Amino acid sequence: MLDPTASTANKESRRKPMNVNLNIQNPTAAPALNAGLSVVEFARLKAADNRATAHLHPKHAAKLKAKRKARWPRPCVDEDGTACYLVPLSDTRPAFAIVEVADYWKARDGGADGLWSAMGTSRHYSYVTSNARMRSKVPGTTLYPARLILDAAAGERVGFVNGDTYDLRRKNLEIIKART
């Protein structure tokens, strides 16, 4: 006779959106949006949302703020015990980037203040991207948080040690020098 709890556990393990082993129950569950964030982190995210929507009509601004709030980072702890964030990359599918807390704020302060998303390339790779700070009548610029985390210079590429381009933890990122 089959054990119904065994099949449920298998389904749960297959739902993990990432290759890393995290100490969280179910990253795709919708926890309270500000659960686990400190007061300072909550205030910084709220202020960024207000800056990004200040130039918009109030009705449109409210919709965009709600969308941005749904994509706020979710605190977690990785397998090494490092405090990290799971950053939602999509509104429609369970895709998350994982990044260390300090590096997340470094990327945000470096200009990646827009929604983080996954951008595919012609080779079927997908990289985490963000738009630069939104300003009235100024088009956004695509930024790569991995480059901001490592302070990669022009001509340098960022490599991913374990091959997971959504894993933005420092131990997974490396600078690849340009060939001369």
Short mmCIF file of C-alpha atoms in Angstrom, two decimals:
data_model
loop_
_atom_site.label_atom_id
_atom_site.label_comp_id
_atom_site.label_asym_id
_atom_site.label_seq_id
_atom_site.Cartn_x
_atom_site.Cartn_y
_atom_site.Cartn_z
CA MET A 1 0.00 0.00 0.00
CA LEU A 2 1.29 3.48 -0.88
CA ASP A 3 1.94 6.05 1.79
CA PRO A 4 0.14 9.30 0.80
CA THR A 5 2.49 11.45 2.89
CA ALA A 6 5.51 10.16 0.94
CA SER A 7 4.12 11.36 -2.37
CA THR A 8 3.26 14.74 -0.87
CA ALA A 9 6.84 15.14 0.36
CA ASN A 10 8.11 14.32 -3.14
CA LYS A 11 5.85 16.98 -4.67
CA GLU A 12 7.04 19.54 -2.14
CA SER A 13 10.71 18.88 -2.96
CA ARG A 14 10.03 19.22 -6.69
CA ARG A 15 8.46 22.66 -6.24
CA LYS A 16 11.71 24.27 -5.11
CA PRO A 17 12.49 26.98 -7.65
CA MET A 18 16.25 26.90 -7.08
CA ASN A 19 19.09 24.41 -7.03
CA VAL A 20 20.38 25.54 -3.63
CA ASN A 21 19.35 23.81 -0.42
CA LEU A 22 17.68 26.48 1.74
CA ASN A 23 16.45 26.21 5.30
CA ILE A 24 12.98 27.50 4.50
CA GLN A 25 9.71 25.64 4.39
CA ASN A 26 8.17 26.67 1.06
CA PRO A 27 9.53 29.73 -0.80
CA THR A 28 6.58 29.77 -3.18
CA ALA A 29 4.07 30.19 -0.36
CA ALA A 30 2.82 33.73 0.03
CA PRO A 31 4.06 34.80 3.47
CA ALA A 32 3.13 38.16 4.91
CA LEU A 33 4.91 40.55 2.61
CA ASN A 34 6.91 42.26 5.33
CA ALA A 35 7.41 39.21 7.56
CA GLY A 36 10.99 38.94 8.70
CA LEU A 37 12.06 42.36 7.46
CA SER A 38 13.44 44.76 10.04
CA VAL A 39 11.86 48.17 10.53
CA VAL A 40 14.80 49.80 8.73
CA GLU A 41 14.58 47.41 5.75
CA PHE A 42 10.82 47.92 5.56
CA ALA A 43 11.28 51.72 5.60
CA ARG A 44 14.00 51.61 2.90
CA LEU A 45 11.84 49.49 0.58
CA LYS A 46 8.80 51.69 1.15
CA ALA A 47 10.85 54.85 0.47
CA ALA A 48 12.20 53.32 -2.76
CA ASP A 49 8.64 52.53 -3.86
CA ASN A 50 7.58 56.12 -3.12
CA ARG A 51 10.53 57.52 -5.13
CA ALA A 52 9.79 55.22 -8.05
CA THR A 53 6.15 56.26 -8.24
CA ALA A 54 6.32 59.94 -7.23
CA HIS A 55 5.92 61.21 -10.81
CA LEU A 56 2.90 59.01 -11.62
CA HIS A 57 -0.83 59.65 -11.35
CA PRO A 58 -1.99 58.52 -7.86
CA LYS A 59 -4.17 55.70 -9.24
CA HIS A 60 -1.33 54.30 -11.39
CA ALA A 61 1.16 54.86 -8.54
CA ALA A 62 -0.98 52.76 -6.17
CA LYS A 63 -1.03 49.86 -8.65
CA LEU A 64 2.73 50.02 -9.19
CA LYS A 65 3.40 50.21 -5.43
CA ALA A 66 1.31 47.09 -4.89
CA LYS A 67 3.24 45.27 -7.63
CA ARG A 68 6.58 46.37 -6.17
CA LYS A 69 5.53 45.36 -2.64
CA ALA A 70 4.59 41.88 -3.85
CA ARG A 71 8.16 41.55 -5.17
CA TRP A 72 9.94 42.66 -2.01
CA PRO A 73 12.68 40.27 -0.84
CA ARG A 74 11.89 37.47 1.59
CA PRO A 75 14.43 36.75 4.33
CA CYS A 76 15.88 33.24 4.52
CA VAL A 77 18.98 31.39 5.68
CA ASP A 78 21.09 29.34 3.26
CA GLU A 79 22.73 25.99 3.96
CA ASP A 80 25.82 27.71 5.44
CA GLY A 81 23.76 29.74 7.91
CA THR A 82 24.21 33.00 5.99
CA ALA A 83 21.35 35.49 6.12
CA CYS A 84 20.01 35.90 2.59
CA TYR A 85 17.02 37.20 0.68
CA LEU A 86 14.89 35.36 -1.83
CA VAL A 87 14.00 38.02 -4.39
CA PRO A 88 10.94 37.25 -6.55
CA LEU A 89 11.75 37.67 -10.25
CA SER A 90 8.29 37.27 -11.72
CA ASP A 91 4.65 37.99 -10.98
CA THR A 92 3.44 34.86 -12.75
CA ARG A 93 5.91 32.06 -11.97
CA PRO A 94 7.84 30.98 -8.87
CA ALA A 95 11.31 32.24 -9.80
CA PHE A 96 13.59 33.61 -7.10
CA ALA A 97 17.13 34.99 -6.97
CA ILE A 98 19.07 34.36 -3.78
CA VAL A 99 21.42 37.06 -2.58
CA GLU A 100 23.16 37.83 0.71
CA VAL A 101 21.54 40.64 2.70
CA ALA A 102 24.48 43.09 2.52
CA ASP A 103 24.94 42.46 -1.20
CA TYR A 104 21.24 43.03 -1.87
CA TRP A 105 21.45 46.49 -0.33
CA LYS A 106 24.75 47.16 -2.12
CA ALA A 107 23.08 46.41 -5.47
CA ARG A 108 20.04 48.53 -4.55
CA ASP A 109 22.25 51.45 -3.51
CA GLY A 110 24.31 50.96 -6.69
CA GLY A 111 21.26 51.68 -8.84
CA ALA A 112 19.33 48.41 -9.09
CA ASP A 113 16.33 49.99 -7.39
CA GLY A 114 13.69 48.76 -9.84
CA LEU A 115 11.94 45.41 -9.93
CA TRP A 116 14.34 42.50 -10.26
CA SER A 117 13.51 40.13 -13.07
CA ALA A 118 14.98 37.33 -15.17
CA MET A 119 16.11 38.28 -18.66
CA GLY A 120 16.83 35.52 -21.17
CA THR A 121 19.41 35.63 -23.93
CA SER A 122 19.61 33.93 -27.28
CA ARG A 123 21.62 31.06 -25.74
CA HIS A 124 18.75 30.26 -23.35
CA TYR A 125 20.63 31.57 -20.33
CA SER A 126 18.69 33.74 -17.97
CA TYR A 127 20.29 36.50 -15.90
CA VAL A 128 18.93 38.57 -13.04
CA THR A 129 18.39 42.16 -14.15
CA SER A 130 16.93 45.33 -12.72
CA ASN A 131 16.08 48.75 -14.00
CA ALA A 132 17.91 51.80 -12.77
CA ARG A 133 16.09 54.19 -10.48
CA MET A 134 12.96 55.41 -12.16
CA ARG A 135 12.73 59.17 -12.75
CA SER A 136 10.14 61.23 -14.48
CA LYS A 137 10.61 61.16 -18.26
CA VAL A 138 13.95 59.32 -18.07
CA PRO A 139 14.01 55.80 -19.56
CA GLY A 140 15.35 53.04 -17.34
CA THR A 141 18.69 51.38 -17.89
CA THR A 142 19.11 47.63 -17.48
CA LEU A 143 21.53 46.74 -14.69
CA TYR A 144 22.91 43.37 -13.63
CA PRO A 145 22.97 43.03 -9.82
CA ALA A 146 25.76 40.40 -10.05
CA ARG A 147 28.03 43.01 -11.66
CA LEU A 148 27.13 45.57 -8.98
CA ILE A 149 27.83 43.07 -6.19
CA LEU A 150 31.34 42.33 -7.51
CA ASP A 151 32.07 45.87 -8.73
CA ALA A 152 32.90 44.42 -12.16
CA ALA A 153 34.70 46.86 -14.43
CA ALA A 154 34.13 47.30 -18.15
CA GLY A 155 35.57 44.32 -20.02
CA GLU A 156 35.15 41.97 -17.07
CA ARG A 157 32.50 39.27 -17.06
CA VAL A 158 30.78 37.68 -14.09
CA GLY A 159 30.84 33.90 -13.92
CA PHE A 160 28.63 31.62 -11.85
CA VAL A 161 30.57 28.84 -10.09
CA ASN A 162 27.66 26.41 -9.72
CA GLY A 163 26.05 27.41 -13.03
CA ASP A 164 22.90 28.82 -11.37
CA THR A 165 22.55 32.38 -12.68
CA TYR A 166 19.88 33.13 -10.06
CA ASP A 167 22.35 32.40 -7.23
CA LEU A 168 23.90 35.81 -6.51
CA ARG A 169 25.71 34.85 -3.32
CA ARG A 170 29.38 35.87 -3.27
CA LYS A 171 30.58 32.28 -3.03
CA ASN A 172 28.91 31.61 -6.41
CA LEU A 173 30.18 34.72 -8.24
CA GLU A 174 33.58 35.19 -9.82
CA ILE A 175 35.18 37.80 -12.07
CA ILE A 176 36.34 36.53 -15.43
CA LYS A 177 39.00 38.78 -16.91
CA ALA A 178 38.81 39.73 -20.55
CA ARG A 179 41.26 38.02 -22.86
CA THR A 180 44.07 40.22 -24.12
#
